[in-house]
């Protein structure tokens, strides 16, 4: 068994309005079942998701959080504006975003963006993945999947890794439940996060710095689905998310 990960060469610096699907098609030969992995940074740039902190009016909550934070009230407000809930406010800002993704600083980033501007994640990364994926399918006649990634930290472990924040035609979880192990025992709870695994693999080629490799084609896996798919399939419900419940308990007790 094997699969390949191929970084697409010669991607320009992405600007607002750029057609990422076209940029990919011009620089690669896409095959059926390819998984096109795209760094959210370039999707955000193409969608014009940059902003500055000027003119943001911080709320009392943002000002309060800033007293124990390295971040300015305006930056904190920008994060809160994109969040349903702030799980940890100091010394890091861990939020559940309006689209359900839970991450540091609502995914707002300064790196790999030109000038003194901030970049946020695409507003609806599943929709961005679908839009890019459909265009590639029409242009190439191939049936493909798309994963939009970001680099996120994890609880319990040092080190960031690529994770999926949007998908097209790929179920993020592979359900092993009901299948047998080597000894015929039925698997009861194993759901494999294939979207995050692929994001992590692609991120090995992307890196985090000035490499200039925001697009990786993962080839050799048979994961494409005809269904409508969403990263939300892997977000735990509030009722089932024990870690979030604990964080909220600690926050509200303080
Ligand atoms: P994130 O993980 O989505 O936040 O993206 P990163 O900022 O970590 O960038 C991932 C990869 O994409 C790195 O290799 C960057 O050098 C590259 N990258 C980011 N923006 C651009 C761009 O506009 N053009 C090109 N060619 N590469 C970019
Ligand atoms: Mn990022
Ligand atoms: Mn990254």
XYZ file of C-alpha atoms and ligand atoms in Angstrom:
284
model
C 0.000 0.000 0.000
C 1.107 3.549 -0.587
C -0.090 7.079 -1.098
C 1.687 10.154 -2.444
C 1.760 13.791 -1.367
C 2.814 16.205 -4.111
C 3.361 19.909 -3.430
C 2.204 22.087 -6.328
C 5.102 24.212 -7.578
C 5.175 27.890 -8.577
C 2.165 29.151 -6.682
C 2.249 32.993 -6.746
C 1.577 35.230 -3.760
C -2.184 35.096 -3.503
C -4.209 38.309 -3.655
C -7.853 39.119 -3.112
C -9.934 37.877 -6.024
C -7.458 35.236 -7.223
C -9.052 32.078 -8.623
C -7.417 29.300 -6.613
C -9.044 26.510 -8.651
C -7.632 27.952 -11.857
C -4.198 28.461 -10.282
C -4.182 24.773 -9.279
C -5.416 23.475 -12.642
C -2.775 25.456 -14.540
C 0.014 23.911 -12.471
C -0.951 20.276 -11.971
C -2.410 17.203 -13.631
C -5.326 16.209 -11.482
C -6.564 12.605 -11.389
C -9.744 10.933 -10.144
C -9.807 10.576 -6.341
C -7.067 13.165 -5.802
C -7.430 15.048 -2.529
C -6.451 18.684 -3.026
C -5.193 20.045 0.280
C -5.117 23.842 0.497
C -3.750 26.046 3.306
C -6.518 28.272 4.678
C -4.088 31.187 4.510
C -4.348 31.407 0.720
C -8.098 30.797 0.692
C -8.501 33.642 3.198
C -6.270 35.907 1.121
C -8.174 35.102 -2.087
C -11.457 35.797 -0.297
C -10.144 39.115 1.012
C -10.348 38.136 4.685
C -7.697 40.623 5.815
C -8.401 43.394 8.284
C -6.670 45.875 10.561
C -7.304 46.586 14.223
C -8.015 50.253 13.608
C -11.572 51.311 14.200
C -12.481 48.241 16.254
C -14.270 49.364 19.431
C -13.378 46.959 22.248
C -16.187 45.860 24.553
C -15.900 45.919 28.364
C -15.245 42.167 28.164
C -12.338 42.617 25.723
C -10.837 45.332 27.936
C -11.215 43.104 31.009
C -9.534 40.143 29.256
C -6.688 42.388 28.039
C -5.656 43.138 31.640
C -4.269 39.583 31.927
C -3.286 39.151 28.308
C -0.458 39.990 25.955
C -3.063 40.945 23.347
C -4.568 44.392 22.824
C -8.267 45.018 23.572
C -8.840 45.538 19.840
C -7.281 42.202 18.901
C -9.254 40.456 21.627
C -12.433 42.083 20.331
C -11.645 40.850 16.819
C -11.369 37.318 18.230
C -14.576 37.644 20.292
C -16.459 38.973 17.258
C -15.810 35.664 15.503
C -16.627 33.456 18.480
C -19.619 31.872 20.181
C -17.774 31.320 23.403
C -14.413 32.059 25.010
C -13.197 28.929 26.816
C -9.838 30.244 28.066
C -9.073 33.978 28.043
C -5.618 34.072 29.627
C -2.760 33.574 28.948
C -4.092 32.150 25.688
C -7.353 32.922 23.910
C -9.133 29.640 23.217
C -12.495 30.153 21.555
C -15.263 28.236 19.905
C -15.780 30.036 16.614
C -19.182 30.848 15.160
C -18.710 28.078 12.584
C -18.044 25.549 15.375
C -14.259 25.233 15.000
C -12.452 25.543 18.333
C -8.978 27.070 18.184
C -6.607 29.730 19.469
C -7.300 33.383 18.484
C -10.216 32.364 16.201
C -7.567 31.384 13.651
C -6.524 35.011 13.182
C -2.958 35.131 11.967
C -0.306 37.657 10.978
C 2.182 35.294 9.384
C 2.499 34.904 5.615
C 0.377 38.027 5.087
C 1.878 41.149 3.536
C 1.984 44.317 5.615
C 0.520 45.185 8.993
C -2.740 43.359 8.474
C -4.356 40.353 10.075
C -5.878 37.451 8.210
C -8.851 35.460 9.374
C -10.086 32.078 8.255
C -12.543 31.880 5.375
C -15.999 32.563 6.782
C -17.378 29.161 5.757
C -14.438 26.875 4.903
C -16.722 23.995 3.820
C -18.296 26.336 1.291
C -14.876 27.559 0.130
C -13.763 23.930 -0.311
C -16.918 23.173 -2.284
C -16.543 26.200 -4.508
C -12.898 25.398 -5.339
C -13.630 21.666 -5.672
C -16.556 22.123 -8.064
C -14.516 24.445 -10.286
C -11.647 21.934 -10.435
C -14.093 19.126 -11.278
C -15.650 21.129 -14.085
C -12.257 22.174 -15.477
C -10.683 18.699 -15.333
C -13.610 16.276 -15.582
C -12.131 14.421 -12.577
C -13.940 13.581 -9.356
C -11.881 14.945 -6.495
C -12.011 15.967 -2.846
C -10.751 19.150 -1.205
C -9.481 19.742 2.325
C -8.783 23.255 3.589
C -6.280 23.209 6.439
C -4.947 25.365 9.201
C -2.151 24.774 11.674
C -3.503 24.257 15.177
C -2.130 23.273 18.543
C -3.616 20.377 20.488
C -4.535 19.811 24.086
C -2.095 17.717 26.147
C 0.767 17.821 23.657
C 3.362 20.360 22.614
C 3.493 21.024 18.874
C 1.122 22.187 16.189
C -0.179 20.125 13.322
C -2.198 20.604 10.169
C -5.909 20.091 10.751
C -8.912 20.188 8.440
C -11.142 23.264 8.739
C -13.199 22.653 5.584
C -13.908 19.677 3.331
C -15.539 18.912 -0.017
C -16.688 15.394 -0.974
C -14.763 13.730 1.850
C -16.207 12.524 5.135
C -13.750 13.706 7.797
C -14.308 10.609 9.915
C -13.888 7.003 8.852
C -16.116 4.829 10.967
C -14.530 1.508 11.920
C -17.304 0.587 14.297
C -18.739 -2.833 13.566
C -15.587 -3.946 11.742
C -13.355 -6.672 13.160
C -9.863 -6.419 14.627
C -7.117 -8.964 13.811
C -8.665 -11.410 16.227
C -12.267 -11.090 15.140
C -13.283 -8.781 17.978
C -15.802 -6.159 16.949
C -14.522 -2.558 17.100
C -16.866 -0.512 19.250
C -15.741 3.102 19.326
C -13.043 3.714 16.718
C -13.630 6.666 14.409
C -10.509 7.661 12.509
C -10.115 11.350 11.704
C -8.896 10.859 8.142
C -9.304 14.543 7.238
C -6.976 15.638 10.037
C -4.518 12.849 9.209
C -4.341 13.974 5.582
C -4.049 17.614 6.682
C -1.129 16.646 8.913
C 0.567 14.715 6.108
C 0.152 17.591 3.643
C 1.414 20.065 6.234
C 4.737 18.179 6.228
C 5.295 19.595 2.733
C 3.667 22.995 3.372
C 5.668 23.850 6.466
C 4.893 27.058 8.341
C 7.369 29.557 6.952
C 8.390 31.043 3.630
C 8.408 27.758 1.670
C 5.642 28.920 -0.626
C 3.847 25.564 -0.774
C 0.209 26.153 0.179
C -1.230 23.365 -2.024
C -0.558 19.637 -1.780
C -2.186 16.892 -3.833
C -2.654 13.667 -1.869
C -3.011 10.742 -4.258
C -3.661 7.041 -3.741
C -6.344 7.100 -1.051
C -9.900 6.125 -1.935
C -11.861 8.499 0.245
C -13.981 10.516 -2.171
C -17.667 10.504 -1.356
C -20.597 11.580 -3.514
C -22.316 12.874 -0.364
C -22.395 16.442 0.829
C -19.753 16.411 3.557
C -18.741 18.855 6.296
C -15.998 19.326 8.877
C -18.867 19.727 11.334
C -19.232 15.934 11.273
C -16.230 15.836 13.611
C -17.231 18.550 16.069
C -18.507 17.075 19.330
C -21.886 18.252 20.552
C -21.846 20.414 23.707
C -23.466 17.550 25.595
C -20.713 15.073 24.641
C -17.720 17.396 24.903
C -16.380 16.739 28.390
C -13.294 18.938 27.955
C -15.358 21.953 26.937
C -17.743 21.297 29.789
C -14.816 21.251 32.242
C -13.323 24.447 30.822
C -16.678 26.215 31.091
C -17.116 24.948 34.651
C -13.681 26.270 35.673
C -14.313 29.583 33.911
C -17.714 30.143 35.475
C -16.485 29.145 38.945
C -13.613 31.671 38.877
P -1.880 28.095 7.412
O -1.399 26.809 8.005
O -3.125 27.949 6.571
O -2.007 29.193 8.423
O -0.775 28.579 6.332
P 0.763 28.954 6.620
O 0.886 30.425 6.850
O 1.335 28.037 7.643
O 1.384 28.632 5.195
C 1.437 27.297 4.674
C 2.308 27.256 3.428
O 1.764 28.109 2.437
C 3.749 27.730 3.644
O 4.588 26.958 2.782
C 3.717 29.190 3.161
O 4.977 29.642 2.712
C 2.747 29.060 2.011
N 2.030 30.289 1.645
C 1.245 31.092 2.413
N 0.734 32.105 1.666
C 1.197 31.910 0.403
C 1.022 32.589 -0.844
O 0.298 33.592 -0.966
N 1.665 32.071 -1.934
C 2.477 30.964 -1.864
N 3.080 30.509 -2.971
N 2.663 30.309 -0.709
C 2.022 30.767 0.399
Mn -3.056 29.784 10.114
Mn 0.483 26.529 8.751
